[in-house]
mmCIF file of C-alpha atoms in Angstrom:
data_model
loop_
_atom_site.group_PDB
_atom_site.id
_atom_site.type_symbol
_atom_site.label_atom_id
_atom_site.label_comp_id
_atom_site.label_asym_id
_atom_site.label_seq_id
_atom_site.Cartn_x
_atom_site.Cartn_y
_atom_site.Cartn_z
ATOM 1 C CA MET A 26 -20.936 60.234 -17.690
ATOM 2 C CA SER A 27 -20.153 56.496 -17.775
ATOM 3 C CA LYS A 28 -19.476 54.819 -14.442
ATOM 4 C CA ALA A 29 -15.928 54.138 -13.278
ATOM 5 C CA ILE A 30 -14.260 50.854 -14.176
ATOM 6 C CA LYS A 31 -13.809 48.886 -10.953
ATOM 7 C CA ILE A 32 -10.445 47.144 -10.609
ATOM 8 C CA LEU A 33 -9.386 44.791 -7.819
ATOM 9 C CA HIS A 34 -5.607 44.567 -7.278
ATOM 10 C CA VAL A 35 -4.574 41.477 -5.334
ATOM 11 C CA PHE A 36 -1.382 41.552 -3.243
ATOM 12 C CA ASN A 37 -0.090 39.710 -0.194
ATOM 13 C CA SER A 38 -0.164 42.975 1.771
ATOM 14 C CA MET A 39 -0.100 46.696 1.124
ATOM 15 C CA MET A 40 3.405 47.326 2.392
ATOM 16 C CA ARG A 41 6.108 49.354 0.633
ATOM 17 C CA GLY A 42 7.099 46.813 -2.033
ATOM 18 C CA GLY A 43 8.002 47.689 -5.611
ATOM 19 C CA ALA A 44 4.774 46.441 -7.206
ATOM 20 C CA GLU A 45 2.651 47.963 -4.460
ATOM 21 C CA MET A 46 4.334 51.371 -4.786
ATOM 22 C CA ARG A 47 4.091 51.273 -8.584
ATOM 23 C CA THR A 48 0.358 50.491 -8.446
ATOM 24 C CA LEU A 49 -0.182 53.263 -5.916
ATOM 25 C CA GLU A 50 1.735 55.690 -8.145
ATOM 26 C CA LEU A 51 -0.602 54.818 -11.031
ATOM 27 C CA PHE A 52 -3.572 55.311 -8.720
ATOM 28 C CA ARG A 53 -2.382 58.847 -7.926
ATOM 29 C CA CYS A 54 -2.161 59.720 -11.640
ATOM 30 C CA LEU A 55 -5.323 58.131 -13.053
ATOM 31 C CA ASP A 56 -8.649 59.921 -13.314
ATOM 32 C CA ARG A 57 -10.577 58.459 -10.393
ATOM 33 C CA ARG A 58 -13.848 59.307 -12.121
ATOM 34 C CA GLN A 59 -12.890 56.720 -14.750
ATOM 35 C CA PHE A 60 -11.101 54.106 -12.620
ATOM 36 C CA GLN A 61 -11.998 52.901 -9.133
ATOM 37 C CA PHE A 62 -9.198 50.981 -7.399
ATOM 38 C CA HIS A 63 -9.756 48.341 -4.730
ATOM 39 C CA PHE A 64 -6.933 46.385 -3.085
ATOM 40 C CA CYS A 65 -7.161 42.923 -1.561
ATOM 41 C CA ALA A 66 -4.464 41.960 0.981
ATOM 42 C CA LEU A 67 -4.218 38.179 1.249
ATOM 43 C CA SER A 68 -2.206 38.345 4.474
ATOM 44 C CA GLY A 69 -5.369 39.562 6.182
ATOM 45 C CA ARG A 70 -3.240 42.242 7.869
ATOM 46 C CA GLN A 71 -3.252 46.005 7.546
ATOM 47 C CA GLY A 72 -0.414 47.576 5.578
ATOM 48 C CA GLU A 73 1.379 50.896 5.784
ATOM 49 C CA LEU A 74 -0.134 52.016 2.444
ATOM 50 C CA ASP A 75 -3.757 51.469 3.511
ATOM 51 C CA ASP A 76 -4.326 55.017 4.769
ATOM 52 C CA GLU A 77 -3.075 56.644 1.571
ATOM 53 C CA ILE A 78 -5.198 54.289 -0.539
ATOM 54 C CA ARG A 79 -8.279 55.352 1.401
ATOM 55 C CA ARG A 80 -7.327 59.054 1.182
ATOM 56 C CA LEU A 81 -7.186 58.655 -2.600
ATOM 57 C CA GLY A 82 -10.689 57.154 -2.595
ATOM 58 C CA GLY A 83 -9.736 53.490 -2.853
ATOM 59 C CA GLU A 84 -10.817 50.583 -0.701
ATOM 60 C CA VAL A 85 -8.726 47.951 1.061
ATOM 61 C CA HIS A 86 -10.137 44.467 1.698
ATOM 62 C CA LEU A 87 -8.319 42.255 4.208
ATOM 63 C CA LEU A 88 -8.931 38.595 3.353
ATOM 64 C CA ARG A 89 -6.537 36.083 4.835
ATOM 65 C CA ARG A 90 -5.857 33.378 2.298
ATOM 66 C CA GLY A 91 -6.243 29.718 3.032
ATOM 67 C CA LEU A 92 -8.303 26.802 1.819
ATOM 68 C CA VAL A 93 -10.901 27.011 4.603
ATOM 69 C CA GLY A 94 -13.316 29.896 4.125
ATOM 70 C CA PHE A 95 -11.157 31.990 1.799
ATOM 71 C CA PRO A 96 -12.751 30.916 -1.528
ATOM 72 C CA ARG A 97 -16.236 31.734 -0.220
ATOM 73 C CA ARG A 98 -15.153 35.120 1.182
ATOM 74 C CA PHE A 99 -13.280 36.062 -2.004
ATOM 75 C CA ARG A 100 -16.215 35.113 -4.249
ATOM 76 C CA ARG A 101 -18.511 37.149 -1.995
ATOM 77 C CA LEU A 102 -16.208 40.169 -2.432
ATOM 78 C CA LEU A 103 -16.293 39.763 -6.220
ATOM 79 C CA ARG A 104 -20.068 39.395 -6.321
ATOM 80 C CA GLU A 105 -20.704 42.364 -4.029
ATOM 81 C CA HIS A 106 -18.538 44.767 -6.026
ATOM 82 C CA ARG A 107 -18.880 43.339 -9.566
ATOM 83 C CA PHE A 108 -15.330 44.239 -10.618
ATOM 84 C CA GLU A 109 -14.617 44.546 -14.316
ATOM 85 C CA VAL A 110 -10.954 43.646 -13.724
ATOM 86 C CA VAL A 111 -9.112 41.408 -11.268
ATOM 87 C CA HIS A 112 -5.359 42.105 -11.397
ATOM 88 C CA SER A 113 -3.465 39.493 -9.394
ATOM 89 C CA GLN A 114 0.182 40.003 -8.428
ATOM 90 C CA VAL A 115 0.735 37.009 -6.146
ATOM 91 C CA LEU A 116 2.844 34.896 -8.528
ATOM 92 C CA TYR A 117 1.638 31.279 -8.764
ATOM 93 C CA PHE A 118 -1.275 31.786 -6.359
ATOM 94 C CA SER A 119 -2.735 34.011 -9.090
ATOM 95 C CA GLY A 120 -3.978 30.774 -10.644
ATOM 96 C CA PHE A 121 -6.358 30.230 -7.738
ATOM 97 C CA ILE A 122 -7.371 33.920 -7.649
ATOM 98 C CA LEU A 123 -8.190 34.013 -11.359
ATOM 99 C CA ARG A 124 -10.054 30.720 -11.158
ATOM 100 C CA LEU A 125 -12.331 32.223 -8.495
ATOM 101 C CA ALA A 126 -12.716 35.385 -10.600
ATOM 102 C CA ALA A 127 -13.732 33.319 -13.624
ATOM 103 C CA GLN A 128 -16.344 31.514 -11.509
ATOM 104 C CA CYS A 129 -17.816 34.950 -10.711
ATOM 105 C CA ASP A 130 -17.777 36.017 -14.384
ATOM 106 C CA THR A 131 -15.190 38.794 -13.957
ATOM 107 C CA PRO A 132 -14.534 39.730 -17.606
ATOM 108 C CA VAL A 133 -10.848 40.773 -17.399
ATOM 109 C CA ARG A 134 -8.483 38.602 -15.349
ATOM 110 C CA VAL A 135 -4.803 39.585 -15.261
ATOM 111 C CA ALA A 136 -1.860 37.671 -13.814
ATOM 112 C CA GLN A 137 1.274 39.771 -13.392
ATOM 113 C CA PHE A 138 4.738 38.427 -12.570
ATOM 114 C CA GLN A 139 7.331 40.522 -10.734
ATOM 115 C CA ASN A 140 9.987 37.795 -10.321
ATOM 116 C CA SER A 141 11.543 35.046 -12.401
ATOM 117 C CA HIS A 142 11.076 32.368 -9.685
ATOM 118 C CA ASP A 143 9.370 31.914 -6.338
ATOM 119 C CA SER A 144 12.552 31.290 -4.275
ATOM 120 C CA ARG A 145 11.148 28.050 -2.863
ATOM 121 C CA ARG A 146 12.893 24.675 -2.838
ATOM 122 C CA SER A 147 11.624 22.464 -5.661
ATOM 123 C CA SER A 148 10.125 19.658 -3.599
ATOM 124 C CA LEU A 149 7.526 17.346 -5.101
ATOM 125 C CA PRO A 150 4.610 19.178 -3.394
ATOM 126 C CA ARG A 151 5.999 22.534 -4.590
ATOM 127 C CA ARG A 152 6.404 21.342 -8.179
ATOM 128 C CA THR A 153 2.854 19.947 -8.094
ATOM 129 C CA TYR A 154 1.549 23.274 -6.758
ATOM 130 C CA ARG A 155 3.351 25.272 -9.456
ATOM 131 C CA ARG A 156 2.069 22.978 -12.197
ATOM 132 C CA LEU A 157 -1.544 23.247 -10.984
ATOM 133 C CA MET A 158 -1.396 27.042 -10.564
ATOM 134 C CA ARG A 159 0.177 27.490 -14.010
ATOM 135 C CA ARG A 160 -2.606 25.365 -15.495
ATOM 136 C CA TRP A 161 -5.233 27.549 -13.809
ATOM 137 C CA ILE A 162 -3.496 30.752 -14.948
ATOM 138 C CA ASP A 163 -3.420 29.366 -18.486
ATOM 139 C CA ARG A 164 -7.096 28.431 -18.331
ATOM 140 C CA HIS A 165 -8.472 31.545 -16.607
ATOM 141 C CA ALA A 166 -6.198 34.527 -17.398
ATOM 142 C CA THR A 167 -7.371 36.869 -20.135
ATOM 143 C CA ASP A 168 -4.035 38.741 -19.911
ATOM 144 C CA ILE A 169 -0.577 37.848 -18.594
ATOM 145 C CA ALA A 170 1.977 40.561 -17.827
ATOM 146 C CA ALA A 171 5.497 40.659 -16.437
ATOM 147 C CA VAL A 172 7.955 43.392 -15.516
ATOM 148 C CA SER A 173 10.699 41.953 -17.737
ATOM 149 C CA GLU A 174 11.347 39.282 -20.331
ATOM 150 C CA GLY A 175 13.329 37.391 -17.682
ATOM 151 C CA ALA A 176 10.358 37.334 -15.317
ATOM 152 C CA MET A 177 8.027 36.218 -18.115
ATOM 153 C CA SER A 178 10.381 33.476 -19.311
ATOM 154 C CA GLY A 179 11.150 32.310 -15.778
ATOM 155 C CA ILE A 180 7.515 31.863 -14.780
ATOM 156 C CA TRP A 181 5.676 31.338 -18.049
ATOM 157 C CA GLY A 182 8.389 29.751 -20.192
ATOM 158 C CA ALA A 183 10.419 30.656 -23.281
ATOM 159 C CA GLN A 184 7.393 30.221 -25.579
ATOM 160 C CA TRP A 185 5.580 33.226 -24.040
ATOM 161 C CA LYS A 186 6.066 35.366 -27.170
ATOM 162 C CA SER A 187 3.698 33.074 -29.076
ATOM 163 C CA ASP A 188 0.924 33.622 -26.504
ATOM 164 C CA PRO A 189 -1.089 36.722 -27.530
ATOM 165 C CA ARG A 190 -2.143 37.303 -23.915
ATOM 166 C CA CYS A 191 1.443 37.921 -22.804
ATOM 167 C CA ARG A 192 3.148 41.278 -22.682
ATOM 168 C CA VAL A 193 6.083 42.811 -20.857
ATOM 169 C CA ILE A 194 5.311 46.105 -19.109
ATOM 170 C CA TYR A 195 8.450 47.674 -17.700
ATOM 171 C CA ASN A 196 8.149 49.419 -14.363
ATOM 172 C CA GLY A 197 9.146 53.049 -14.049
ATOM 173 C CA VAL A 198 9.025 55.836 -11.540
ATOM 174 C CA SER A 199 7.940 59.424 -11.812
ATOM 175 C CA ALA A 200 11.060 61.563 -12.318
ATOM 176 C CA ALA A 201 9.242 64.489 -10.664
ATOM 177 C CA THR A 202 9.832 62.818 -7.299
ATOM 178 C CA PHE A 203 13.559 63.475 -7.709
ATOM 179 C CA ALA A 204 13.337 66.968 -9.229
ATOM 180 C CA GLY A 205 15.256 69.804 -7.650
ATOM 181 C CA GLY A 206 18.830 70.405 -6.642
ATOM 182 C CA PRO A 207 20.840 68.539 -4.035
ATOM 183 C CA ASP A 208 20.015 69.236 -0.389
ATOM 184 C CA ARG A 209 23.144 68.303 1.546
ATOM 185 C CA HIS A 210 22.017 70.023 4.750
ATOM 186 C CA GLY A 211 18.596 68.338 4.623
ATOM 187 C CA VAL A 212 20.145 64.888 4.175
ATOM 188 C CA LEU A 213 22.592 65.440 7.026
ATOM 189 C CA CYS A 214 19.753 66.542 9.310
ATOM 190 C CA GLU A 215 17.542 63.617 8.273
ATOM 191 C CA PHE A 216 20.188 61.087 9.298
ATOM 192 C CA GLY A 217 21.575 63.043 12.257
ATOM 193 C CA LEU A 218 25.040 63.420 10.704
ATOM 194 C CA PRO A 219 27.535 66.208 11.437
ATOM 195 C CA ASP A 220 28.051 69.028 8.920
ATOM 196 C CA ASP A 221 31.491 67.753 7.891
ATOM 197 C CA ALA A 222 30.345 64.163 7.222
ATOM 198 C CA LEU A 223 31.362 62.561 3.925
ATOM 199 C CA LEU A 224 28.266 61.641 1.896
ATOM 200 C CA CYS A 225 28.501 58.944 -0.781
ATOM 201 C CA ILE A 226 25.287 58.216 -2.684
#
């Protein structure tokens, strides 16, 4: 049997965000003999999803980002584990992540965009940062993904369709989670509401 493909997913933290939950849902479904998931939290703090990740056989690495010490620690992580894939979901900072991954010869380096902008004021330092990170993503990403055409256009630009690395991968959820009939009594009990409460969902 061939060894599992080792993938490092990079997030700010493993809290209950949309991208984090979607990646965890994929982790539950994939054959863990074929794919080994690691998660790197750049906040350096534990997240509420850490325990489930470990129960599923994954690993969580807490590395607080910053210019002092972080590049060395991140490269050490890459060299120790020899990941085949680094999948970065930290918007513009993915440029720095993928640059470090390229320095460590990680063969597949993915930047994924969840939003169409970073919600920061466009000051001169911010515009300079975005320009540098986009340049590094362009230079070091082997693949660029986004959850919608709007997210891709907003971050990567309207010309993204001419870049063969770019693709839109729509998020979805497992419908099985919502299978079954309505449970009015259960919902009322969960929220401590009286039996005659009006429920609007």
